CSV table of C-alpha atoms and ligand atoms in Angstrom, one decimal:
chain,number,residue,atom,x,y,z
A,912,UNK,CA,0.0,0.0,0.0
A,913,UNK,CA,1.7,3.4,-1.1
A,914,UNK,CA,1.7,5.9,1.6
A,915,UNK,CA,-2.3,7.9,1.9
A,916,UNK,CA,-0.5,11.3,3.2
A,917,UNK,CA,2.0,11.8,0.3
A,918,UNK,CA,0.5,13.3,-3.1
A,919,UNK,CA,-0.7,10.6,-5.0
A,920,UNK,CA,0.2,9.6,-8.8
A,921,UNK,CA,-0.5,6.7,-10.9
A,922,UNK,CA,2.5,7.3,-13.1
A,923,UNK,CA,5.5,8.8,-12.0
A,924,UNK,CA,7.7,9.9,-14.8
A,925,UNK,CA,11.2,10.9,-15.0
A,926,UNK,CA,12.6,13.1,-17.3
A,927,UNK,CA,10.6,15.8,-19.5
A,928,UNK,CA,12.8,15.1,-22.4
A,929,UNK,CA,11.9,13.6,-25.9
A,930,UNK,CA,10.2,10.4,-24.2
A,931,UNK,CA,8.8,11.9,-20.9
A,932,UNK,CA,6.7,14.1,-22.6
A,933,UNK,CA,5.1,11.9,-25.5
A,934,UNK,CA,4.2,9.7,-22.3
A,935,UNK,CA,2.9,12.4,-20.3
A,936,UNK,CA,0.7,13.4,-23.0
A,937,UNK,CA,-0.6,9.5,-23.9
A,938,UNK,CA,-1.3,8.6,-20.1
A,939,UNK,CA,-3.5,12.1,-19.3
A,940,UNK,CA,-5.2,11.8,-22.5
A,941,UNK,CA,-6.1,8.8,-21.2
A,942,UNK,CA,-7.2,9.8,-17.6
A,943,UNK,CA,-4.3,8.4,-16.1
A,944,UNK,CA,-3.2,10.7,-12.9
A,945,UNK,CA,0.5,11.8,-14.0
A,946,UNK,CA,3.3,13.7,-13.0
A,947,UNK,CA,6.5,14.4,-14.7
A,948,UNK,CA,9.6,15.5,-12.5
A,949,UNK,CA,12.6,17.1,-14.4
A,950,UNK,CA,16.1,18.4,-12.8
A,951,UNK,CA,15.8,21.4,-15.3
A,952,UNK,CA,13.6,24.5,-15.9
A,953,UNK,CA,11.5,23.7,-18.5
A,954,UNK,CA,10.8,20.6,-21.2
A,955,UNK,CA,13.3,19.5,-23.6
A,956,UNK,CA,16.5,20.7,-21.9
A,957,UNK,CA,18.7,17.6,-21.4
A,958,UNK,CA,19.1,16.1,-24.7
A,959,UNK,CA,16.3,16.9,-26.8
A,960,UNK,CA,17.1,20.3,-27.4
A,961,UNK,CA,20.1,19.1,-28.8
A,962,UNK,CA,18.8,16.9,-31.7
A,963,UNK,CA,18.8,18.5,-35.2
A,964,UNK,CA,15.1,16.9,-35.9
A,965,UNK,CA,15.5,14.5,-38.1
A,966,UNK,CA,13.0,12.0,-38.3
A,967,UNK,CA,13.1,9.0,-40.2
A,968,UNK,CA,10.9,5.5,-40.1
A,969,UNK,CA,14.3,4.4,-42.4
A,970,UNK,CA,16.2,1.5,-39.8
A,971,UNK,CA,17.2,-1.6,-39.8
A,972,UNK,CA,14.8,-3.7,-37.2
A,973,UNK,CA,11.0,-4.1,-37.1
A,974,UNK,CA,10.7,-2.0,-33.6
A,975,UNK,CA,12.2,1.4,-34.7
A,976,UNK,CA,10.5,1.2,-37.5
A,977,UNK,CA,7.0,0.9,-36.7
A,978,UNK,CA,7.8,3.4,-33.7
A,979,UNK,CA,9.0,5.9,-36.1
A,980,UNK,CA,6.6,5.2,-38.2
A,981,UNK,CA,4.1,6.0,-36.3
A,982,UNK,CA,5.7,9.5,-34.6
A,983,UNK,CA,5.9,10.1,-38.6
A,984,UNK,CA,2.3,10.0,-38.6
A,985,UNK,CA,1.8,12.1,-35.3
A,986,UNK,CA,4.4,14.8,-36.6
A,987,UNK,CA,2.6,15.2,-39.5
A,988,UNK,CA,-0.3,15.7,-38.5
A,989,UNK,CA,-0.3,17.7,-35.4
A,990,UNK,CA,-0.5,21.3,-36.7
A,991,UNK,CA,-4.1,20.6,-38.4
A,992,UNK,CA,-5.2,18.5,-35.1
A,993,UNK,CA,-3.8,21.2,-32.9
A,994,UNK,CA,-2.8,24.4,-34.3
A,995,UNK,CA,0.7,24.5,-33.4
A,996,UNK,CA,3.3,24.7,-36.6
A,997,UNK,CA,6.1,22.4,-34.9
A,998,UNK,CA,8.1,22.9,-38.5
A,999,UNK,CA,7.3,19.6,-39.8
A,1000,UNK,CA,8.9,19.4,-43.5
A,1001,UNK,CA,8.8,16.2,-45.5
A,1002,UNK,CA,11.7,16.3,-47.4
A,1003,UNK,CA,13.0,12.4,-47.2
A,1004,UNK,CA,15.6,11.0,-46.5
A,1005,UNK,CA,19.0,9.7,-48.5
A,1006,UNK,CA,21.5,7.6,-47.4
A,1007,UNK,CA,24.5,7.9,-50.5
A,1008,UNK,CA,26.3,5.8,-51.9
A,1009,UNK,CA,30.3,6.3,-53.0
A,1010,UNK,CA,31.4,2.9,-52.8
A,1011,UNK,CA,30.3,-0.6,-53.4
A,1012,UNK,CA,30.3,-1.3,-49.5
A,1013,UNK,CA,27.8,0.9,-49.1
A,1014,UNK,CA,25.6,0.3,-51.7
A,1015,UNK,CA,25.9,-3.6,-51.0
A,1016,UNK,CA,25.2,-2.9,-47.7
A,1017,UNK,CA,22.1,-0.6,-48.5
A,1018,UNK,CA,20.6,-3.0,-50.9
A,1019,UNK,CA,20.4,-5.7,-48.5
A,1020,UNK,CA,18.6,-3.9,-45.7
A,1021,UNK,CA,16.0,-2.9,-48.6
A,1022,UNK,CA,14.7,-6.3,-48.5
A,1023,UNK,CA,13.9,-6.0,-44.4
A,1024,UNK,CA,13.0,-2.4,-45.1
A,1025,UNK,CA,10.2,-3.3,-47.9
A,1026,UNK,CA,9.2,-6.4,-45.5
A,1027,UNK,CA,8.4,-4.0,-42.7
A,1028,UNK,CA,6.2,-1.7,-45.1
A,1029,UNK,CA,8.6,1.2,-45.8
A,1030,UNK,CA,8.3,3.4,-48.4
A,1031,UNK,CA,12.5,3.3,-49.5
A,1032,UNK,CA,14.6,2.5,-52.7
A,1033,UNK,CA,17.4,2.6,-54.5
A,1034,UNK,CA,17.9,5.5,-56.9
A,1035,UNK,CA,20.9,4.9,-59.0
A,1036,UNK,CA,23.6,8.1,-60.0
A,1037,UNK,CA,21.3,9.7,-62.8
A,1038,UNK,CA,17.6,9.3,-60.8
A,1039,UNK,CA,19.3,10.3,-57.4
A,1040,UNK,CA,20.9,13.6,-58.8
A,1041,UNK,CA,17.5,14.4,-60.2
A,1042,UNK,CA,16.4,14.2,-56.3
A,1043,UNK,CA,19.5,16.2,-55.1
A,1044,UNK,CA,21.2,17.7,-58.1
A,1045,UNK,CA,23.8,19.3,-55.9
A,1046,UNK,CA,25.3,15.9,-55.0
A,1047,UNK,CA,29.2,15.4,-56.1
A,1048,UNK,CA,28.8,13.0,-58.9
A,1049,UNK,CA,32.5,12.2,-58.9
A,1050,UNK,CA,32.3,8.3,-57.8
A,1051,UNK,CA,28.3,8.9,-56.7
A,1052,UNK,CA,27.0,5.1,-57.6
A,1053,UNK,CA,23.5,6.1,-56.3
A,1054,UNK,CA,22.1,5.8,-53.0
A,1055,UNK,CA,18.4,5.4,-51.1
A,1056,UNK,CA,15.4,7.6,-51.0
A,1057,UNK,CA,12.8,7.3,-48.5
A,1058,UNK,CA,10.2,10.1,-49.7
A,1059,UNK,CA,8.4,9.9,-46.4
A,1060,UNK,CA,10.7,10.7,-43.4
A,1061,UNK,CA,10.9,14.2,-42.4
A,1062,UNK,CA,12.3,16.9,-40.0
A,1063,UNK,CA,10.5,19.0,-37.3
A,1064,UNK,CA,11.9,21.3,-34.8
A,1065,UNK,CA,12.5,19.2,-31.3
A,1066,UNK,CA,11.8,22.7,-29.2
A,1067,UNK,CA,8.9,23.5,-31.0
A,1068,UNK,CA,7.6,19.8,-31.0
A,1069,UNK,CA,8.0,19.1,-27.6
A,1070,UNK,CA,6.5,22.4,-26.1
A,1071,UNK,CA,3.3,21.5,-28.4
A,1072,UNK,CA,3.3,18.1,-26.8
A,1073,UNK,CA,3.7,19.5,-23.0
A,1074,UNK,CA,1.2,22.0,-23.9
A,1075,UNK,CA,-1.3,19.6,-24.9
A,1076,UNK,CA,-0.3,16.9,-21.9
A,1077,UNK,CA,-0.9,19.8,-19.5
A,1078,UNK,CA,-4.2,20.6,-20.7
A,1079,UNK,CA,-5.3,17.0,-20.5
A,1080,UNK,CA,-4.2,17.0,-17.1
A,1081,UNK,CA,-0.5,16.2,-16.5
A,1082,UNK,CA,1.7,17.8,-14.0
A,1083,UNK,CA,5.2,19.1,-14.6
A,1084,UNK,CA,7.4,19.9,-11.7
A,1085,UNK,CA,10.7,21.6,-13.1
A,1086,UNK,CA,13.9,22.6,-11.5
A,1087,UNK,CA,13.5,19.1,-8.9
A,1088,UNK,CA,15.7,16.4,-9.3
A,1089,UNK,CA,14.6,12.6,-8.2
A,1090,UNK,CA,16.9,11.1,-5.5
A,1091,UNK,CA,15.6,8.0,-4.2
A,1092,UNK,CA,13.2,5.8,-5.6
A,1093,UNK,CA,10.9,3.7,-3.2
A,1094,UNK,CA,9.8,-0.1,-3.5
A,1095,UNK,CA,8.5,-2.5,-0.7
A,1096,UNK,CA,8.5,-6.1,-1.1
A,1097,UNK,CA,9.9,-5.7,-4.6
A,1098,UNK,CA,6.7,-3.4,-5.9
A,1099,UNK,CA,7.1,0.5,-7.0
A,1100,UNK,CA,5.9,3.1,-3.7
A,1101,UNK,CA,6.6,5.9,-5.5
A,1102,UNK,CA,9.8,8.6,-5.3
A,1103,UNK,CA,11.5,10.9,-3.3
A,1104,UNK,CA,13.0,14.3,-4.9
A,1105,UNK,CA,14.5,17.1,-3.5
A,1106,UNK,CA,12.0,19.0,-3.0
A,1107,UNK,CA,9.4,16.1,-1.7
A,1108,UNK,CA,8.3,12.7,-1.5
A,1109,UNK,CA,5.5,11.3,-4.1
A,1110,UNK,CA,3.5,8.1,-4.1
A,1111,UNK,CA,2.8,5.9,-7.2
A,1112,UNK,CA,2.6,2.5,-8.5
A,1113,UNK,CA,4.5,3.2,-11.5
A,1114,UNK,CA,8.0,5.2,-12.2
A,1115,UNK,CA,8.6,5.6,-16.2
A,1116,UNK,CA,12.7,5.6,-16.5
A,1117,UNK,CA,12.8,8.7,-19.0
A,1118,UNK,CA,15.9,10.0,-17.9
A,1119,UNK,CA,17.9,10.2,-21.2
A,1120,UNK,CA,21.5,9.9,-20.9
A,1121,UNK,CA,20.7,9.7,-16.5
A,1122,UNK,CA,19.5,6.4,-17.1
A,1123,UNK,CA,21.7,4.7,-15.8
A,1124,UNK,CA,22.5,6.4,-12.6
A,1125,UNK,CA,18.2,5.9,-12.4
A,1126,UNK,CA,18.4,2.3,-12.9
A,1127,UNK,CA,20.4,2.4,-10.0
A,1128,UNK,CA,18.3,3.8,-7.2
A,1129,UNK,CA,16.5,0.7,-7.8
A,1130,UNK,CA,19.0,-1.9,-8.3
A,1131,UNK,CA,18.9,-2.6,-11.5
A,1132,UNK,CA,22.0,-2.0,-14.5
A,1133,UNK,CA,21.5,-2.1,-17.8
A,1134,UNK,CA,24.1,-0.3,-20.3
A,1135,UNK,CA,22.9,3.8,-21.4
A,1136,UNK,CA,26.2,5.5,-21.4
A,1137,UNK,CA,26.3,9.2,-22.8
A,1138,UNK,CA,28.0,9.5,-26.1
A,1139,UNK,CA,28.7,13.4,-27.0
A,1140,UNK,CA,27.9,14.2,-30.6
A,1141,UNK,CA,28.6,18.1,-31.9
A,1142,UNK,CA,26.0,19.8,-34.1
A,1143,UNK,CA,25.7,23.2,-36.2
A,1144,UNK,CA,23.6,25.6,-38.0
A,1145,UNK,CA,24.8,27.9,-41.0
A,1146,UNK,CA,23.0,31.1,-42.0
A,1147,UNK,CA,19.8,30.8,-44.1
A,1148,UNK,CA,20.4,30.5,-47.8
A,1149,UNK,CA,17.3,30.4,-50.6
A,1150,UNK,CA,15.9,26.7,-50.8
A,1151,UNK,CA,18.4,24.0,-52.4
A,1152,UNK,CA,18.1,20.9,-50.6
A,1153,UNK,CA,14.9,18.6,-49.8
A,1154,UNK,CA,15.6,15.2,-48.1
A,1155,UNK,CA,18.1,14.8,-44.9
A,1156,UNK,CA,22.0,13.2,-46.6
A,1157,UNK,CA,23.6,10.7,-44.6
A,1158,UNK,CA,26.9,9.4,-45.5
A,1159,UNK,CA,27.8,6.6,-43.7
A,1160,UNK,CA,31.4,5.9,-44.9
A,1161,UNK,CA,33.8,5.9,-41.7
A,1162,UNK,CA,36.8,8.3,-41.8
A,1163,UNK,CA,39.6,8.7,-39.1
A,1164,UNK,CA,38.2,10.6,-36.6
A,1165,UNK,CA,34.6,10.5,-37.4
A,1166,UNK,CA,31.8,7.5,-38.3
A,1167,UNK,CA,28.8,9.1,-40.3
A,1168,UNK,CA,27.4,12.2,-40.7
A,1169,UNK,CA,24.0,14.1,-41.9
A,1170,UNK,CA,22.9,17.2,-43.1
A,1171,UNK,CA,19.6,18.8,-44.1
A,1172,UNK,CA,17.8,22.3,-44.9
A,1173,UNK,CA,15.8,23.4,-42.6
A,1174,UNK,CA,12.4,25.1,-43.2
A,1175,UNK,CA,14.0,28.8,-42.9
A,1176,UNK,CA,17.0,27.9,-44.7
A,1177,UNK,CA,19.4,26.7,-42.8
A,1178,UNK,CA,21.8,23.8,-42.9
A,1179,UNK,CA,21.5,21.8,-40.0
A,1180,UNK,CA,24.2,19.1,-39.5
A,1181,UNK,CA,25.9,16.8,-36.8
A,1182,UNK,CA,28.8,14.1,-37.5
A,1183,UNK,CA,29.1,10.7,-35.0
A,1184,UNK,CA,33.6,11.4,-33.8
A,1185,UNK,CA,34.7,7.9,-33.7
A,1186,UNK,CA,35.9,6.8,-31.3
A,1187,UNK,CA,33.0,7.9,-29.2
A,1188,UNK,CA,33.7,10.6,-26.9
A,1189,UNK,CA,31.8,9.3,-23.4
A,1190,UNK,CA,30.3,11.3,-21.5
A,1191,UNK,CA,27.6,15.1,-20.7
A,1192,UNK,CA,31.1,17.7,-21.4
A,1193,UNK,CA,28.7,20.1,-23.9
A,1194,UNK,CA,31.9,22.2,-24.5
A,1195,UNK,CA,32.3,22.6,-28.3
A,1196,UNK,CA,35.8,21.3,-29.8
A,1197,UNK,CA,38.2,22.9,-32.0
A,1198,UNK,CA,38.1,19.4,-34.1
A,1199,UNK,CA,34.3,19.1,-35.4
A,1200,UNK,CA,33.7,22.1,-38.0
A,1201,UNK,CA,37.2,21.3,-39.6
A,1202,UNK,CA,36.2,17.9,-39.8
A,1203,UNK,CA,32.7,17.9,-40.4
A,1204,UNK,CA,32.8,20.8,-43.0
A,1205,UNK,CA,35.5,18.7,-45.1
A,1206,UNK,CA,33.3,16.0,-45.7
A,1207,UNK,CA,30.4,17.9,-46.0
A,1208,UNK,CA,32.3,20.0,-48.9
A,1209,UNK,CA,33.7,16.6,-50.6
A,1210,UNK,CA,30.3,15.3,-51.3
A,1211,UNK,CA,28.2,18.8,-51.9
A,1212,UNK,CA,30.6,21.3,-52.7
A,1213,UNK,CA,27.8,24.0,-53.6
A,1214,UNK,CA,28.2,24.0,-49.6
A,1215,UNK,CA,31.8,25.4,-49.9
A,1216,UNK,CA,31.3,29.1,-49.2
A,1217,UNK,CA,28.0,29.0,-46.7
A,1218,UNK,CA,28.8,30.6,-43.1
A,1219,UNK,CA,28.3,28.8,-39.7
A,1220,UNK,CA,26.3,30.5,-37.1
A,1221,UNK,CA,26.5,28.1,-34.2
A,1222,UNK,CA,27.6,25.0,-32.9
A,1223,UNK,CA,26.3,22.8,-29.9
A,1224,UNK,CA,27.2,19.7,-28.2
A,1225,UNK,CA,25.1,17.2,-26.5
A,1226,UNK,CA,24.5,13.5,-25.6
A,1227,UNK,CA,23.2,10.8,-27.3
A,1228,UNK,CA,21.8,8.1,-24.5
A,1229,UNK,CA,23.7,5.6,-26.2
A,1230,UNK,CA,23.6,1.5,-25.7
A,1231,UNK,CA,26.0,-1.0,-26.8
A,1232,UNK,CA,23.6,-2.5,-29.6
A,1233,UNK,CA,22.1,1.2,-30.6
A,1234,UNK,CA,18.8,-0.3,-29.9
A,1235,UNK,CA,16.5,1.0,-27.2
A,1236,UNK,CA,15.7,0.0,-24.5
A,1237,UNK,CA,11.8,-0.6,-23.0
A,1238,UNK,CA,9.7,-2.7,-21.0
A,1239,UNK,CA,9.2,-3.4,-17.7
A,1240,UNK,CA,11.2,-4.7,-15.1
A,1241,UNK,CA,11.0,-8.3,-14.1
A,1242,UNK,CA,12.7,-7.6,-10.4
A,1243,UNK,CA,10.7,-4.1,-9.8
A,1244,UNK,CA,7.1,-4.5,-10.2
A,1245,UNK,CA,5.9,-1.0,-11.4
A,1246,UNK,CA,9.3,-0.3,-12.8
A,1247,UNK,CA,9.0,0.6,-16.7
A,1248,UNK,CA,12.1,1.4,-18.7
A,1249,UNK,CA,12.0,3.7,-22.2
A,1250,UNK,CA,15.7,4.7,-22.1
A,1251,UNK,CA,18.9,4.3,-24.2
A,1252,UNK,CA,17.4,5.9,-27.7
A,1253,UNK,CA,20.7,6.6,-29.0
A,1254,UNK,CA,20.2,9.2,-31.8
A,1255,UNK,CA,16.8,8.9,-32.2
A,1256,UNK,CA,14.9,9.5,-29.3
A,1257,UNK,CA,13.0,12.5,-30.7
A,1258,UNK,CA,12.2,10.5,-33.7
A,1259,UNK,CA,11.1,7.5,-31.8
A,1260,UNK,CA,9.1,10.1,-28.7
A,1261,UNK,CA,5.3,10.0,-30.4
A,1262,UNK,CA,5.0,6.5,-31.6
A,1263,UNK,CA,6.9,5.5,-28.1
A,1264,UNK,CA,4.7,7.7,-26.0
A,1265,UNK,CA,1.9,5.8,-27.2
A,1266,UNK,CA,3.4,2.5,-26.7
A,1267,UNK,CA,4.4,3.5,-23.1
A,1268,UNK,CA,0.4,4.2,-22.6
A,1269,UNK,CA,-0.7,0.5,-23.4
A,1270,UNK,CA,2.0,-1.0,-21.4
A,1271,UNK,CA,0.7,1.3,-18.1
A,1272,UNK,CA,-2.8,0.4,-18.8
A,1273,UNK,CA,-2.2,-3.4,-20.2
A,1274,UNK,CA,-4.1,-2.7,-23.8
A,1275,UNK,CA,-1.3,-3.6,-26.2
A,1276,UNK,CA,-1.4,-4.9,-29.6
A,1277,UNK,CA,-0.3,-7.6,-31.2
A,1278,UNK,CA,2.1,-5.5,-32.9
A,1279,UNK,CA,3.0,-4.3,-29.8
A,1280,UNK,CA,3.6,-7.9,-28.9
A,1281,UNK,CA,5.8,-8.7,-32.2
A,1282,UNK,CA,8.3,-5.3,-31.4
A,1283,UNK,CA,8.6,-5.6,-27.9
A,1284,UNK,CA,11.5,-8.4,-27.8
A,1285,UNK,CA,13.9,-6.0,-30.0
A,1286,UNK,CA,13.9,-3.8,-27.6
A,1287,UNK,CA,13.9,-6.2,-23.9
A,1288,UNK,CA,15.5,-5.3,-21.2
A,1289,UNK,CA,16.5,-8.3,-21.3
A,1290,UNK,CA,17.7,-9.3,-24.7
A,1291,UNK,CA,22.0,-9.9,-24.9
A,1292,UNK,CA,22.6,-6.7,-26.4
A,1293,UNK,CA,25.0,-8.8,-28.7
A,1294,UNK,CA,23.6,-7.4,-32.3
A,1295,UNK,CA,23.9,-4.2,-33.7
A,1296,UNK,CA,21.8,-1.9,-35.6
A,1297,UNK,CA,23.4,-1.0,-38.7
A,1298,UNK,CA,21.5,2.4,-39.4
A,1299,UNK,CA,22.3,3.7,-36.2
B,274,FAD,C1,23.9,16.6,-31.7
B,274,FAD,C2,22.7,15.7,-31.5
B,274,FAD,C3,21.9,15.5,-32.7
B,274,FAD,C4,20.8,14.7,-32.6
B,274,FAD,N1,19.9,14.6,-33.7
B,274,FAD,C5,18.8,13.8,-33.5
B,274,FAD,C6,17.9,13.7,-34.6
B,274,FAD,O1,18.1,14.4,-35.7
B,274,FAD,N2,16.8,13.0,-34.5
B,274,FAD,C7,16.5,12.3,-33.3
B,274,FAD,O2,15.5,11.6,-33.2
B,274,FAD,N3,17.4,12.3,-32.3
B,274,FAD,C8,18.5,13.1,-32.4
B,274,FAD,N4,19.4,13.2,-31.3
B,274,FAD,C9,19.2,12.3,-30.1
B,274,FAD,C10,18.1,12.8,-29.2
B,274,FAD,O3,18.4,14.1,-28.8
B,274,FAD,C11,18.0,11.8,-28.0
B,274,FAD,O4,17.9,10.5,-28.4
B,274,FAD,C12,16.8,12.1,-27.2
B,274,FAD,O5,16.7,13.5,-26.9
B,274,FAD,C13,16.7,11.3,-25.9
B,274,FAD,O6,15.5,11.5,-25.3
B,274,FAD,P1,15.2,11.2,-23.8
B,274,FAD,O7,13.9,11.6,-23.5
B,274,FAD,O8,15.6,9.8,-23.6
B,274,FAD,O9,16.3,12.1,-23.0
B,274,FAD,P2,16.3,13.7,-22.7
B,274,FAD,O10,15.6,14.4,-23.8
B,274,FAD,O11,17.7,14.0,-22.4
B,274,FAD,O12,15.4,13.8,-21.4
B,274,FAD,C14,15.8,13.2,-20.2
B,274,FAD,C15,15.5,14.1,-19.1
B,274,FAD,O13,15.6,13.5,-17.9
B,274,FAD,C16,16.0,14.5,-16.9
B,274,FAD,N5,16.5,13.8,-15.7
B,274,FAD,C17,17.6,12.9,-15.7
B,274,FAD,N6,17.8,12.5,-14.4
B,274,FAD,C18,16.9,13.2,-13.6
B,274,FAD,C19,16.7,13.2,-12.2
B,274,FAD,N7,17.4,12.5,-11.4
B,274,FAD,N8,15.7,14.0,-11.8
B,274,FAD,C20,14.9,14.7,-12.6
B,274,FAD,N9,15.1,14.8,-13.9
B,274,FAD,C21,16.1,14.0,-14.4
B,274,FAD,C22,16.9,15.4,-17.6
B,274,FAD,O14,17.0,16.6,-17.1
B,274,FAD,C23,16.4,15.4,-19.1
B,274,FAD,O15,15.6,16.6,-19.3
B,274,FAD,C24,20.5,14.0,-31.4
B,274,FAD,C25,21.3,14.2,-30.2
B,274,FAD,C26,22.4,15.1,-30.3
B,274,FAD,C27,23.3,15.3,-29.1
């Protein structure tokens, strides 16, 4: 029995980032009594902020992509359901192509890609120029296009979606950090914080790149290390560029990176360092627009002469399998896990926030059911995605 003189919640969740708030907003929508405690002032400010917002149903398991697939739909659809322009663009996706590794290696996950339903395929050199004529030709063999996948603005998305959750009834208390976490006879009683002490039968694990040290206060370890990736913005230039590039061939010092236009202009772009840099140091380095910009150059070189604004660093929630991780917890009853989203967590947010809803109120679906192992818990964490 949780404790009658403490405020009362059904679902405590931790973390008002890229998952939290998705959650928050399926569980009130759904009459379930929920509050969402954050460290920082306001939604969106540990790792979601931080995400370029790209969006893309285009990976290489059956869970991410019908996740995605399904935020695609909620992204897409929110500013005539709800008014708010969260700058959703679809402008696709493309994954090039410059040597035969890669387009091997992209030709094979089409087959699992059109199994799962998505809307991807192979353009070769001539049909992929006419999609982004601004490409380097020199050694382009072709590369995918997934016409679907999008961007949106992470800020802009997730303040629409706390909006909303707040008006269906969630709470939100900012600026109050979650400490302990209580359980009696292995079963969730609810949390303590800084600033209080909270009853529930549920605690949601939202807490990004925190996960772990979350996992923790209850005993339980499971791998979500942070992984520091650097991002920047240019100035606005007139409209050249519709889908998101992604390169994926390694080079010393860096593993892929992507690059799109936003909305107002802008190029937005981000490179994976390799070897991973662990860990929340946000300071910029002197070693990503040097390195970054090079490659960027080498396979658009229209991009040569555009000016950088800004740059930003911030922390992927990283695993060892770049899978996520969610479900409950076998040893904690009332323990339920949606961390580890690597790069994607605003991508995944929607389409997860809804799963996270039938899991708390037992209505899942057989889909539900069929995606759920990919992402255990308790799987080995042995495989690897290869789109990550
Ligand atoms: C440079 C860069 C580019 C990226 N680009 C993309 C992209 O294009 N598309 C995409 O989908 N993803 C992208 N990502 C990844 C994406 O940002 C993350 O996967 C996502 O934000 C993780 O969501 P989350 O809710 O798990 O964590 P967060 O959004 O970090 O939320 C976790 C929250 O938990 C709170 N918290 C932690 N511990 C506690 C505690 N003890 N008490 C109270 N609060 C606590 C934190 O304050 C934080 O607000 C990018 C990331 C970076 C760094």
């Amino acid at each position: 029995m949780s404790n009658p003189l403490l405020p009362h919640y059904d679902v405590i969740i931790i973390g008002a980032g890229s998952v939290g708030v998705p959650a928050a907003l399926n569980l009130a929508r759904n009459r379930v009594k929920t509050l969402v405690i954050d460290q920082y002032p306001s939604v969106g400010q540990g790792s979601n902020k931080r995400a370029i917002g790209g969006i893309r149903a285009t990976h290489s398991d059956p869970a991410k992509i019908s996740l995605s697939q399904r935020s695609i739909d909620i992204f897409s659809t929110w500013k005539d359901l709800y008014g708010d322009d969260i700058e959703w663009v679809q402008g696709g996706y493309c994954f090039v192509a410059y040597t035969d590794k890669e387009e091997n290696s992209f030709k094979n996950l089409l087959v699992s890609q059109h199994k799962f339903g998505l809307n991807i395929n192979w353009l070769d050199k001539k049909e992929l120029l006419q999609v982004v004529p601004d490409l380097n030709p020199d050694g382009l063999l072709g590369g995918t296009f997934s016409p679907e996948d999008g961007n949106a603005s992470p800020l802009l998305a997730l303040h629409a979606f706390y909006q909303r959750a707040v008006k269906d009834g969630a709470e939100f208390h900012f600026q109050e950090q979650v400490k302990e976490i209580k359980t009696a006879a292995g079963k969730i009683q609810g949390v303590s914080t800084d600033q209080g002490d909270y009853s529930a039968e549920v605690v949601i694990n939202a807490a990004g790149g925190w996960a772990e040290e979350i996992d923790e206060l209850v005993g339980i370890k499971l791998p979500v290390r942070p992984d520091s990736h650097e991002a920047a913005i240019t100035e606005p230039v007139q409209r050249f560029l519709n889908p998101m590039i992604v390169d994926v061939r390694p080079e010393p010092g860096s593993a892929n990176y992507y690059f799109y236009q936003h909305t107002t202009g802008q190029i937005i772009f981000c490179i994976t360092p390799s070897p991973s840099i662990w860990g929340f140091d946000t300071r910029e380095t002197s070693k990503f627009l040097p390195m970054v910009s090079k490659r960027m150059i080498e396979v658009m070189p229209r991009l040569k002469n555009i000016r950088v604004r800004r740059t930003w660093r911030g922390a992927y929630p990283m695993t060892p399998d770049g899978f996520p991780i969610i479900g409950w917890s076998k040893s904690v009853d009332g323990y339920l896990l949606a961390t580890g989203m690597c790069g994607q967590g605003f991508m995944l947010g929607p389409g997860l926030g809804e799963l996270l809803e039938r899991l708390v109120c037992d209505h899942l679906t057989e889909k539900d059911k069929e995606i759920l192992p990919y992402v255990s818990p308790y799987r080995e964490f042995a495989g690897q995605e290869q789109l990550k």
